[in-house]
């Protein structure tokens, strides 16, 4: 049975209930995290916790737990579920407020919701074939560095991609690539790997951070710099990166082949290097 942790209590996931007056429900007033687990161990927990604290701090939502409590909660979730590989979802909203008001009351008690699911490897067929993307105008807000639960634009953009016969959308703001609807974007040009620099336009992806390090160690030239839509269209390889999908190769962009139209050699190489680095990380229990 899948369990959820809701405000200090364990409950079957299907039985978990929140008040409709929760500000998360009424205003999307909350933040979240998604943390991968491999072989029953948290991966890169430290950076994920730091990002959660960044999201809480930036939104002024009280952090309801100490670092150790967060870790304990995640470890208990892992222990209570059978899967070796999991992804933990943590959500903190500003809490329940009896009277609907955009302005939050002082001293609200944050709502904490956490559960875990099986993390299945990405389908081999998808890895072989790659995915198709469109570019779309980034219609989101200007604080995409915050992992906010307010994901309506991301949902609409994903639907827009599907309506166009694609798997996902790569978002463009003022002519520059920001990120995917739930991922960061990397491009390969020759031996060079580039990704947009961290700022308020995109989420500081943990997979992004680790992959950049792995790429540097593998001897690739790595650049964190603005990428124009034109450069994106001419790239040899395009990848979407996230905790649940690792790096996905994009083989078609707006109906045109990316590079040779199949998952590229640098992606193949870096994917292996990423797995090796992750294994090493897990062995050293390095966080
Ligand atoms: N999303 N950018 C956005 C907008 C994201 O939603 C995500 C991850 C990322 C990649 O971050 P990371 O590498 O830390 O997973 C970038 C998660 C997986 C989700 O919403 O389910």
XYZ file of C-alpha atoms and ligand atoms in Angstrom:
308
model
C 0.000 0.000 0.000
C 1.259 3.468 -0.887
C 1.446 5.671 2.185
C 1.426 9.428 2.482
C 2.735 11.689 5.190
C 0.287 14.517 5.740
C 0.821 17.016 8.528
C 2.620 14.643 10.821
C 0.487 11.567 10.209
C 0.832 8.502 8.064
C -2.204 7.647 5.994
C -2.939 5.488 2.948
C -2.294 7.744 -0.049
C -5.878 7.436 -1.345
C -7.232 8.405 2.052
C -5.127 11.582 2.384
C -7.357 14.690 2.539
C -6.693 18.401 2.763
C -9.011 21.287 3.475
C -10.298 23.187 0.415
C -9.248 26.275 2.353
C -5.625 25.226 2.080
C -3.778 28.050 0.324
C -2.114 25.458 -1.886
C -5.539 24.473 -3.207
C -6.954 28.013 -3.463
C -3.916 29.981 -4.622
C -1.295 27.451 -5.670
C 0.549 28.955 -2.717
C 3.184 26.302 -2.133
C 6.429 24.709 -3.243
C 7.615 21.165 -3.911
C 10.552 18.874 -4.514
C 11.094 15.624 -6.375
C 13.978 13.522 -5.063
C 15.181 10.325 -6.738
C 16.069 7.190 -4.797
C 18.293 4.449 -6.185
C 18.764 1.087 -4.553
C 16.843 2.383 -1.546
C 19.190 5.332 -1.007
C 18.527 9.016 -1.481
C 20.441 10.523 -4.376
C 21.788 14.083 -4.062
C 19.585 14.730 -1.052
C 21.711 17.700 0.046
C 21.202 19.763 -3.135
C 17.483 18.889 -3.218
C 17.058 20.018 0.390
C 18.956 23.240 -0.342
C 16.643 23.920 -3.270
C 13.567 23.245 -1.126
C 14.878 25.742 1.415
C 15.511 28.240 -1.382
C 11.910 27.839 -2.585
C 10.554 28.205 0.968
C 12.758 31.204 1.705
C 11.911 32.989 -1.550
C 8.170 32.585 -0.984
C 8.284 33.353 2.736
C 6.722 30.011 3.657
C 7.968 28.798 7.029
C 10.209 25.755 6.882
C 8.329 23.280 9.078
C 11.240 20.846 9.561
C 14.896 20.710 10.418
C 17.259 19.191 7.848
C 17.447 16.053 9.941
C 13.644 15.782 10.122
C 13.386 16.113 6.336
C 15.982 13.416 5.890
C 14.276 11.134 8.404
C 10.925 11.645 6.664
C 12.409 10.714 3.288
C 14.213 7.701 4.717
C 11.037 6.491 6.404
C 9.146 6.830 3.129
C 11.778 4.666 1.442
C 11.676 2.067 4.225
C 7.901 1.798 4.089
C 7.745 1.046 0.370
C 8.946 -1.991 -1.546
C 10.645 -0.447 -4.579
C 14.424 -0.204 -4.867
C 14.206 2.883 -7.068
C 11.703 5.536 -6.070
C 10.957 9.207 -6.447
C 9.871 11.110 -3.413
C 7.462 13.998 -3.766
C 7.533 16.645 -1.029
C 5.099 19.540 -0.946
C 4.786 22.403 1.493
C 1.957 24.882 1.221
C 1.502 28.015 3.284
C -1.322 26.270 5.137
C -5.045 26.503 5.764
C -6.529 29.981 6.156
C -10.148 30.242 7.348
C -10.902 33.400 5.344
C -9.900 33.559 1.690
C -7.499 36.448 1.237
C -4.572 36.892 -1.136
C -2.618 38.261 1.797
C -1.616 35.412 4.091
C -2.428 35.568 7.782
C 0.548 35.635 10.111
C 1.423 32.413 11.891
C -0.154 29.972 9.459
C 0.889 26.363 9.937
C 2.346 25.000 6.684
C 0.781 21.886 5.200
C 3.347 19.156 4.589
C 2.525 16.379 2.151
C 4.978 13.660 1.148
C 4.732 10.371 -0.663
C 6.854 8.129 -2.819
C 6.334 6.218 -6.063
C 8.252 3.638 -8.003
C 10.893 5.166 -10.240
C 10.885 3.160 -13.429
C 13.736 3.497 -15.893
C 12.872 5.419 -19.040
C 11.565 3.057 -21.697
C 14.355 1.600 -23.827
C 12.264 2.341 -26.923
C 12.181 6.047 -26.016
C 15.932 6.083 -25.396
C 16.527 4.447 -28.763
C 14.153 6.656 -30.702
C 14.519 9.920 -28.788
C 11.707 12.421 -28.313
C 10.077 15.130 -30.415
C 9.789 18.707 -29.210
C 8.349 21.974 -30.337
C 9.519 25.390 -29.250
C 6.917 27.486 -27.477
C 6.820 30.920 -25.937
C 7.640 30.714 -22.236
C 4.393 32.035 -20.764
C 5.392 31.358 -17.136
C 6.152 33.882 -14.413
C 9.488 35.532 -13.721
C 10.587 33.433 -10.730
C 11.049 30.041 -12.335
C 14.003 29.447 -9.968
C 11.346 28.704 -7.325
C 9.923 25.178 -7.529
C 6.362 26.393 -7.081
C 3.355 24.085 -7.240
C 1.660 26.682 -9.458
C 2.176 24.735 -12.686
C -0.758 25.797 -14.876
C 1.446 27.297 -17.635
C 3.613 24.156 -17.650
C 0.471 22.041 -18.025
C -0.815 24.238 -20.876
C 2.558 24.115 -22.640
C 2.723 20.356 -22.363
C -0.790 20.164 -23.844
C 0.291 22.520 -26.622
C 3.167 20.140 -27.416
C 0.853 17.165 -27.500
C -1.622 18.974 -29.762
C 1.289 19.587 -32.152
C 2.116 15.858 -32.170
C 5.228 16.344 -30.005
C 6.317 14.953 -26.636
C 7.354 18.192 -25.007
C 8.024 21.882 -25.463
C 11.280 23.802 -25.179
C 10.476 27.227 -23.848
C 11.703 30.457 -25.376
C 11.743 33.794 -23.581
C 12.848 36.920 -25.452
C 14.421 34.766 -28.156
C 16.428 32.706 -25.634
C 15.995 29.129 -24.425
C 14.908 28.916 -20.786
C 14.079 25.235 -20.114
C 11.591 22.439 -20.795
C 8.133 22.194 -19.200
C 9.615 19.978 -16.444
C 13.291 19.762 -17.329
C 16.418 21.735 -18.168
C 17.767 22.006 -21.706
C 21.303 21.247 -22.897
C 22.714 21.452 -26.389
C 25.797 19.929 -27.994
C 27.721 21.722 -30.739
C 30.767 19.687 -31.760
C 32.540 18.875 -28.473
C 30.890 21.666 -26.551
C 27.987 21.306 -24.143
C 25.967 24.429 -23.417
C 23.052 25.205 -21.164
C 21.405 28.461 -20.131
C 22.944 30.077 -17.023
C 21.101 29.988 -13.709
C 18.873 32.969 -13.111
C 15.227 33.631 -12.346
C 14.178 32.299 -15.780
C 14.783 28.643 -14.944
C 14.947 26.074 -12.203
C 18.378 25.133 -10.935
C 18.045 21.471 -11.848
C 20.023 19.018 -9.747
C 20.456 16.705 -12.753
C 21.734 19.736 -14.673
C 24.293 20.459 -11.967
C 25.537 16.856 -11.813
C 25.597 16.381 -15.597
C 27.648 19.543 -16.096
C 30.193 18.264 -13.609
C 30.266 14.841 -15.262
C 30.706 16.494 -18.671
C 33.631 18.595 -17.411
C 35.254 15.520 -15.929
C 34.730 13.732 -19.258
C 36.756 16.474 -20.936
C 33.951 18.292 -22.699
C 33.983 22.043 -22.955
C 31.036 23.198 -20.849
C 29.423 26.576 -21.145
C 26.663 28.105 -19.104
C 25.521 30.801 -21.457
C 22.442 32.173 -23.181
C 21.248 30.050 -26.111
C 19.308 31.678 -28.899
C 16.427 29.927 -30.589
C 18.497 29.868 -33.782
C 21.417 28.102 -32.068
C 18.997 25.592 -30.587
C 17.681 24.799 -34.061
C 21.222 24.250 -35.390
C 22.553 22.168 -32.488
C 24.021 18.704 -33.100
C 22.233 17.329 -30.053
C 19.557 18.573 -27.668
C 18.815 16.986 -24.300
C 16.147 17.485 -21.669
C 17.354 16.713 -18.139
C 15.475 15.941 -14.927
C 15.606 13.738 -11.841
C 13.006 11.301 -13.125
C 14.160 11.129 -16.779
C 17.925 11.756 -16.428
C 18.842 13.045 -19.937
C 16.432 12.513 -22.805
C 17.674 13.022 -26.354
C 15.517 15.282 -28.523
C 15.677 14.076 -32.124
C 13.054 16.264 -33.776
C 12.532 19.972 -33.154
C 9.553 21.687 -34.766
C 9.303 18.852 -37.274
C 12.986 19.090 -38.322
C 15.656 16.529 -37.394
C 18.102 17.523 -34.655
C 21.609 16.746 -35.950
C 21.409 13.395 -37.690
C 17.922 12.774 -36.302
C 18.931 10.012 -33.878
C 20.172 10.151 -30.256
C 23.721 11.511 -30.510
C 27.099 10.068 -29.526
C 27.848 12.657 -26.813
C 24.504 11.855 -25.172
C 25.375 8.136 -25.258
C 28.758 8.819 -23.690
C 27.530 11.224 -21.036
C 24.645 8.969 -20.095
C 27.103 6.214 -19.243
C 29.404 8.617 -17.427
C 26.409 9.959 -15.485
C 25.435 6.452 -14.368
C 29.022 5.682 -13.356
C 29.255 8.945 -11.394
C 25.961 8.209 -9.685
C 27.116 4.735 -8.663
C 30.297 6.194 -7.242
C 28.336 8.879 -5.425
C 26.013 6.279 -3.902
C 28.925 4.120 -2.788
C 30.639 6.994 -1.081
C 27.299 8.094 0.343
C 28.395 11.501 -0.725
C 25.764 14.191 -0.432
N 10.780 18.628 -12.458
N 12.948 22.595 -14.731
C 11.680 22.375 -14.366
C 10.636 23.381 -14.712
C 11.352 21.199 -13.667
O 10.081 20.987 -13.280
C 12.365 20.245 -13.384
C 12.101 18.971 -12.638
C 13.685 20.530 -13.802
C 14.825 19.586 -13.532
O 15.208 19.605 -12.175
P 15.881 18.322 -11.500
O 17.006 17.921 -12.361
O 16.329 18.813 -10.189
O 14.835 17.246 -11.416
C 13.932 21.718 -14.473
C 10.388 17.521 -11.632
C 11.065 16.227 -11.943
C 8.870 17.437 -11.632
O 8.264 18.499 -11.635
O 8.324 16.337 -11.575
